[in-house]
Amino acid sequence: MKSNRLGINTICTHVGEVPDEQFKGAISPLYMSSSYAYENVAVKRYPRYFNTPNQEALCKKIAALEKSEAGLIFGSGMAAVSHTMLAFLQQGDHVVIQKTIYGGAYAFITEEFPKYGIEFDFTDGFSEADFLEKIKSNTKVLYVETPSNPLLLITDLSMISRIAKERDILTMIDNTFASPINQTPADFGIDIMIHSATKYMSGHSDICAGAVAASQKHIDVIWNLAKNIGGSLSDYTVWLLERSLKTMALRVKAQNKNAKKLAKWLDAHTLVDKVYYPGLKSHPDHEIAKRQMSGFTGMLSFELISSVDPELFMQSLALIKQSMSLAGIESTILSPVKTSHALLAPDERKRQGIADGLLRFSVGIEEKKDLIADLEQAFEKATKKQLQHI
Ligand SMILES: *Cc1c(COP(=O)(O)O)cnc(C)c1O
């Protein structure tokens, strides 16, 4: 099936199906075999070679979703990040990394790269000048994440790919927050797309996985490292992820819609100081976001006014649960200062613009009116409890 001519829901539902030749079942059969008959030198199936029937099929769907030639799937998003970076970097190379990235990727780079003699610099901002300032003669990779966590800041993908191509530098994006439904960076010339499939790709908070999409040439390089490191994904999880991806476009579009409405509602609320959502006209990067995104995701952040205690507010929510992860069909909330960014020094948090009253809200598919009612009663409870304290 030529996937480049299919619509998004058809890609989600059908591309990369494993045909059930024996029983003609409607879905891909699950092949749990870790041992396969030897076919020939080219086809030696083995789970750690990432080429069992279910692995191979899912990689096709990932590739089609990211408008790329090939894909690879891993046991976690961090496995996807670490394999992709290490596959293209060696001792003496330099990588330029966007100022704010996922905490796990930050830890991986700052804790592991020095051991391998890989040099790195984080940019001071998101502009062309910020990236150019850090590029050196040995820079091999530009690494970005847009929208960023937790402030939903936007990096201009056309700009990144232009300055990289002019210098023969490889570009990598962590596309987790956008998902391929809202952003396909290959359209803007980005070389390698990385996902924590634990998030929107899974969508039900029940799978830990990672994915990469790129040209066949680049995937071959990553595969070569991956088979040596040996972090392939269990076929059962592969099969579950295929099922999840079938509804990804439906889920993500519903989440986009809810998040946009809630962002507007929060923006107008007297107890909310700021809302960070790329779909709002007031977002500083709204114009860039409009150019490179077809939807603005289900992720948003907001800052309570200083007189509302964020802890009291979160504890008062009933429907919206506190949770470390994100992107599930259920709405969740967290305080970056207390969780995802707790390990950053307070100075560094301030530098990144992460205030104590900031809350990151992963909007699910529940009815908008029920989410608003939950937020409203939490605002009331939190302010009432605070008054009792005075
Ligand atoms: C969660 C996440 C990761 C890491 O994924 P895991 O599946 O937890 O390893 C990487 N990048 C972003 C943006 C994430 O949200």
PDB file of C-alpha atoms in Angstrom, residues 2-126:
ATOM      1  CA  LYS A   2       1.500   3.363  -1.072  1.00  0.00           C
ATOM      2  CA  SER A   3       1.245   5.204   2.224  1.00  0.00           C
ATOM      3  CA  ASN A   4       2.125   8.668   0.905  1.00  0.00           C
ATOM      4  CA  ARG A   5      -1.219   8.976  -0.841  1.00  0.00           C
ATOM      5  CA  LEU A   6      -3.346   7.888   2.108  1.00  0.00           C
ATOM      6  CA  GLY A   7      -5.126  10.135   4.594  1.00  0.00           C
ATOM      7  CA  ILE A   8      -3.974  10.236   8.199  1.00  0.00           C
ATOM      8  CA  ASN A   9      -6.714   8.035   9.687  1.00  0.00           C
ATOM      9  CA  THR A  10      -6.136   5.429   6.976  1.00  0.00           C
ATOM     10  CA  ILE A  11      -2.395   5.403   7.730  1.00  0.00           C
ATOM     11  CA  CYS A  12      -3.154   5.043  11.435  1.00  0.00           C
ATOM     12  CA  THR A  13      -5.601   2.206  10.853  1.00  0.00           C
ATOM     13  CA  HIS A  14      -3.973   0.199   8.081  1.00  0.00           C
ATOM     14  CA  VAL A  15      -0.354   0.890   7.139  1.00  0.00           C
ATOM     15  CA  GLY A  16       1.978  -1.854   8.323  1.00  0.00           C
ATOM     16  CA  GLU A  17      -0.667  -4.466   9.062  1.00  0.00           C
ATOM     17  CA  VAL A  18       0.589  -8.026   9.381  1.00  0.00           C
ATOM     18  CA  PRO A  19      -1.791  -9.974   7.122  1.00  0.00           C
ATOM     19  CA  ASP A  20      -3.459 -12.928   8.818  1.00  0.00           C
ATOM     20  CA  GLU A  21      -3.055 -15.396   5.959  1.00  0.00           C
ATOM     21  CA  GLN A  22      -4.205 -18.365   8.005  1.00  0.00           C
ATOM     22  CA  PHE A  23      -7.495 -17.217   9.543  1.00  0.00           C
ATOM     23  CA  LYS A  24      -8.160 -13.889   7.784  1.00  0.00           C
ATOM     24  CA  GLY A  25      -8.562 -12.116  11.128  1.00  0.00           C
ATOM     25  CA  ALA A  26      -9.239  -8.374  11.122  1.00  0.00           C
ATOM     26  CA  ILE A  27      -6.130  -7.378  13.061  1.00  0.00           C
ATOM     27  CA  SER A  28      -2.429  -8.194  12.944  1.00  0.00           C
ATOM     28  CA  PRO A  29      -1.667 -11.577  14.517  1.00  0.00           C
ATOM     29  CA  LEU A  30       0.874 -11.385  17.337  1.00  0.00           C
ATOM     30  CA  TYR A  31       4.075 -13.366  16.725  1.00  0.00           C
ATOM     31  CA  MET A  32       5.869 -13.951  20.009  1.00  0.00           C
ATOM     32  CA  SER A  33       8.513 -16.284  18.548  1.00  0.00           C
ATOM     33  CA  SER A  34      12.057 -15.399  19.471  1.00  0.00           C
ATOM     34  CA  SER A  35      13.350 -18.013  17.038  1.00  0.00           C
ATOM     35  CA  TYR A  36      12.608 -18.270  13.307  1.00  0.00           C
ATOM     36  CA  ALA A  37      13.717 -20.688  10.599  1.00  0.00           C
ATOM     37  CA  TYR A  38      16.767 -19.437   8.772  1.00  0.00           C
ATOM     38  CA  GLU A  39      15.618 -18.077   5.398  1.00  0.00           C
ATOM     39  CA  ASN A  40      18.800 -16.709   3.860  1.00  0.00           C
ATOM     40  CA  VAL A  41      21.722 -14.430   4.686  1.00  0.00           C
ATOM     41  CA  ALA A  42      19.594 -11.303   4.274  1.00  0.00           C
ATOM     42  CA  VAL A  43      16.616 -12.415   6.380  1.00  0.00           C
ATOM     43  CA  LYS A  44      17.561 -13.657   9.819  1.00  0.00           C
ATOM     44  CA  ARG A  45      14.643 -12.920  12.066  1.00  0.00           C
ATOM     45  CA  TYR A  46      15.410 -12.319  15.723  1.00  0.00           C
ATOM     46  CA  PRO A  47      13.837  -9.876  18.220  1.00  0.00           C
ATOM     47  CA  ARG A  48      17.114  -8.062  18.944  1.00  0.00           C
ATOM     48  CA  TYR A  49      17.541  -7.448  15.202  1.00  0.00           C
ATOM     49  CA  PHE A  50      14.286  -5.475  15.319  1.00  0.00           C
ATOM     50  CA  ASN A  51      12.840  -7.606  12.517  1.00  0.00           C
ATOM     51  CA  THR A  52      10.164  -9.903  13.918  1.00  0.00           C
ATOM     52  CA  PRO A  53       6.947  -9.708  11.857  1.00  0.00           C
ATOM     53  CA  ASN A  54       5.264  -7.347  14.347  1.00  0.00           C
ATOM     54  CA  GLN A  55       8.338  -5.125  14.786  1.00  0.00           C
ATOM     55  CA  GLU A  56       8.861  -4.792  11.030  1.00  0.00           C
ATOM     56  CA  ALA A  57       5.210  -3.988  10.435  1.00  0.00           C
ATOM     57  CA  LEU A  58       5.001  -1.344  13.158  1.00  0.00           C
ATOM     58  CA  CYS A  59       8.143   0.367  11.851  1.00  0.00           C
ATOM     59  CA  LYS A  60       6.328   0.827   8.521  1.00  0.00           C
ATOM     60  CA  LYS A  61       3.458   2.600  10.253  1.00  0.00           C
ATOM     61  CA  ILE A  62       5.862   4.857  12.201  1.00  0.00           C
ATOM     62  CA  ALA A  63       7.697   5.727   8.977  1.00  0.00           C
ATOM     63  CA  ALA A  64       4.460   6.522   7.141  1.00  0.00           C
ATOM     64  CA  LEU A  65       3.220   8.718   9.990  1.00  0.00           C
ATOM     65  CA  GLU A  66       6.436  10.748   9.893  1.00  0.00           C
ATOM     66  CA  LYS A  67       6.549  10.839   6.055  1.00  0.00           C
ATOM     67  CA  SER A  68       9.872   9.044   6.174  1.00  0.00           C
ATOM     68  CA  GLU A  69      11.401   6.026   4.425  1.00  0.00           C
ATOM     69  CA  ALA A  70      12.008   3.945   7.528  1.00  0.00           C
ATOM     70  CA  GLY A  71      11.406   3.630  11.247  1.00  0.00           C
ATOM     71  CA  LEU A  72      12.716   1.851  14.313  1.00  0.00           C
ATOM     72  CA  ILE A  73      11.059   1.180  17.665  1.00  0.00           C
ATOM     73  CA  PHE A  74      12.593   0.879  21.116  1.00  0.00           C
ATOM     74  CA  GLY A  75      11.766  -0.069  24.695  1.00  0.00           C
ATOM     75  CA  SER A  76      11.414   3.575  25.779  1.00  0.00           C
ATOM     76  CA  GLY A  77      11.555   7.126  24.503  1.00  0.00           C
ATOM     77  CA  MET A  78      14.949   7.570  26.157  1.00  0.00           C
ATOM     78  CA  ALA A  79      16.257   4.486  24.323  1.00  0.00           C
ATOM     79  CA  ALA A  80      15.189   6.169  21.080  1.00  0.00           C
ATOM     80  CA  VAL A  81      16.900   9.435  22.102  1.00  0.00           C
ATOM     81  CA  SER A  82      20.115   7.805  23.319  1.00  0.00           C
ATOM     82  CA  HIS A  83      20.524   5.395  20.381  1.00  0.00           C
ATOM     83  CA  THR A  84      19.883   8.121  17.824  1.00  0.00           C
ATOM     84  CA  MET A  85      22.424  10.500  19.332  1.00  0.00           C
ATOM     85  CA  LEU A  86      25.127   7.906  20.001  1.00  0.00           C
ATOM     86  CA  ALA A  87      24.747   6.414  16.522  1.00  0.00           C
ATOM     87  CA  PHE A  88      25.888   9.663  14.917  1.00  0.00           C
ATOM     88  CA  LEU A  89      28.325  11.040  17.502  1.00  0.00           C
ATOM     89  CA  GLN A  90      31.795   9.951  18.524  1.00  0.00           C
ATOM     90  CA  GLN A  91      34.727  11.208  20.523  1.00  0.00           C
ATOM     91  CA  GLY A  92      35.675  14.738  19.506  1.00  0.00           C
ATOM     92  CA  ASP A  93      32.286  15.549  17.932  1.00  0.00           C
ATOM     93  CA  HIS A  94      30.149  18.431  19.118  1.00  0.00           C
ATOM     94  CA  VAL A  95      26.377  18.758  19.337  1.00  0.00           C
ATOM     95  CA  VAL A  96      24.273  21.891  19.753  1.00  0.00           C
ATOM     96  CA  ILE A  97      21.182  21.353  21.886  1.00  0.00           C
ATOM     97  CA  GLN A  98      18.168  23.571  22.282  1.00  0.00           C
ATOM     98  CA  LYS A  99      17.957  25.403  25.620  1.00  0.00           C
ATOM     99  CA  THR A 100      15.019  23.513  27.144  1.00  0.00           C
ATOM    100  CA  ILE A 101      14.654  19.812  26.480  1.00  0.00           C
ATOM    101  CA  TYR A 102      13.053  16.855  28.241  1.00  0.00           C
ATOM    102  CA  GLY A 103      14.668  16.245  31.658  1.00  0.00           C
ATOM    103  CA  GLY A 104      15.718  12.677  30.838  1.00  0.00           C
ATOM    104  CA  ALA A 105      17.461  13.795  27.636  1.00  0.00           C
ATOM    105  CA  TYR A 106      19.178  16.583  29.584  1.00  0.00           C
ATOM    106  CA  ALA A 107      20.435  14.044  32.151  1.00  0.00           C
ATOM    107  CA  PHE A 108      21.589  11.638  29.420  1.00  0.00           C
ATOM    108  CA  ILE A 109      23.624  14.315  27.647  1.00  0.00           C
ATOM    109  CA  THR A 110      25.139  15.976  30.699  1.00  0.00           C
ATOM    110  CA  GLU A 111      25.914  12.721  32.578  1.00  0.00           C
ATOM    111  CA  GLU A 112      26.948  10.392  29.732  1.00  0.00           C
ATOM    112  CA  PHE A 113      28.512  12.490  26.953  1.00  0.00           C
ATOM    113  CA  PRO A 114      31.590  13.475  28.990  1.00  0.00           C
ATOM    114  CA  LYS A 115      32.391   9.741  29.397  1.00  0.00           C
ATOM    115  CA  TYR A 116      32.519   9.343  25.608  1.00  0.00           C
ATOM    116  CA  GLY A 117      34.375  12.587  24.909  1.00  0.00           C
ATOM    117  CA  ILE A 118      31.383  14.066  23.059  1.00  0.00           C
ATOM    118  CA  GLU A 119      31.207  17.847  23.403  1.00  0.00           C
ATOM    119  CA  PHE A 120      27.912  19.708  23.727  1.00  0.00           C
ATOM    120  CA  ASP A 121      26.510  23.203  24.160  1.00  0.00           C
ATOM    121  CA  PHE A 122      22.996  24.270  25.068  1.00  0.00           C
ATOM    122  CA  THR A 123      21.688  27.374  23.307  1.00  0.00           C
ATOM    123  CA  ASP A 124      20.708  30.467  25.298  1.00  0.00           C
ATOM    124  CA  GLY A 125      17.435  30.804  23.389  1.00  0.00           C
ATOM    125  CA  PHE A 126      15.445  29.621  20.405  1.00  0.00           C
TER     126      PHE A 126
END
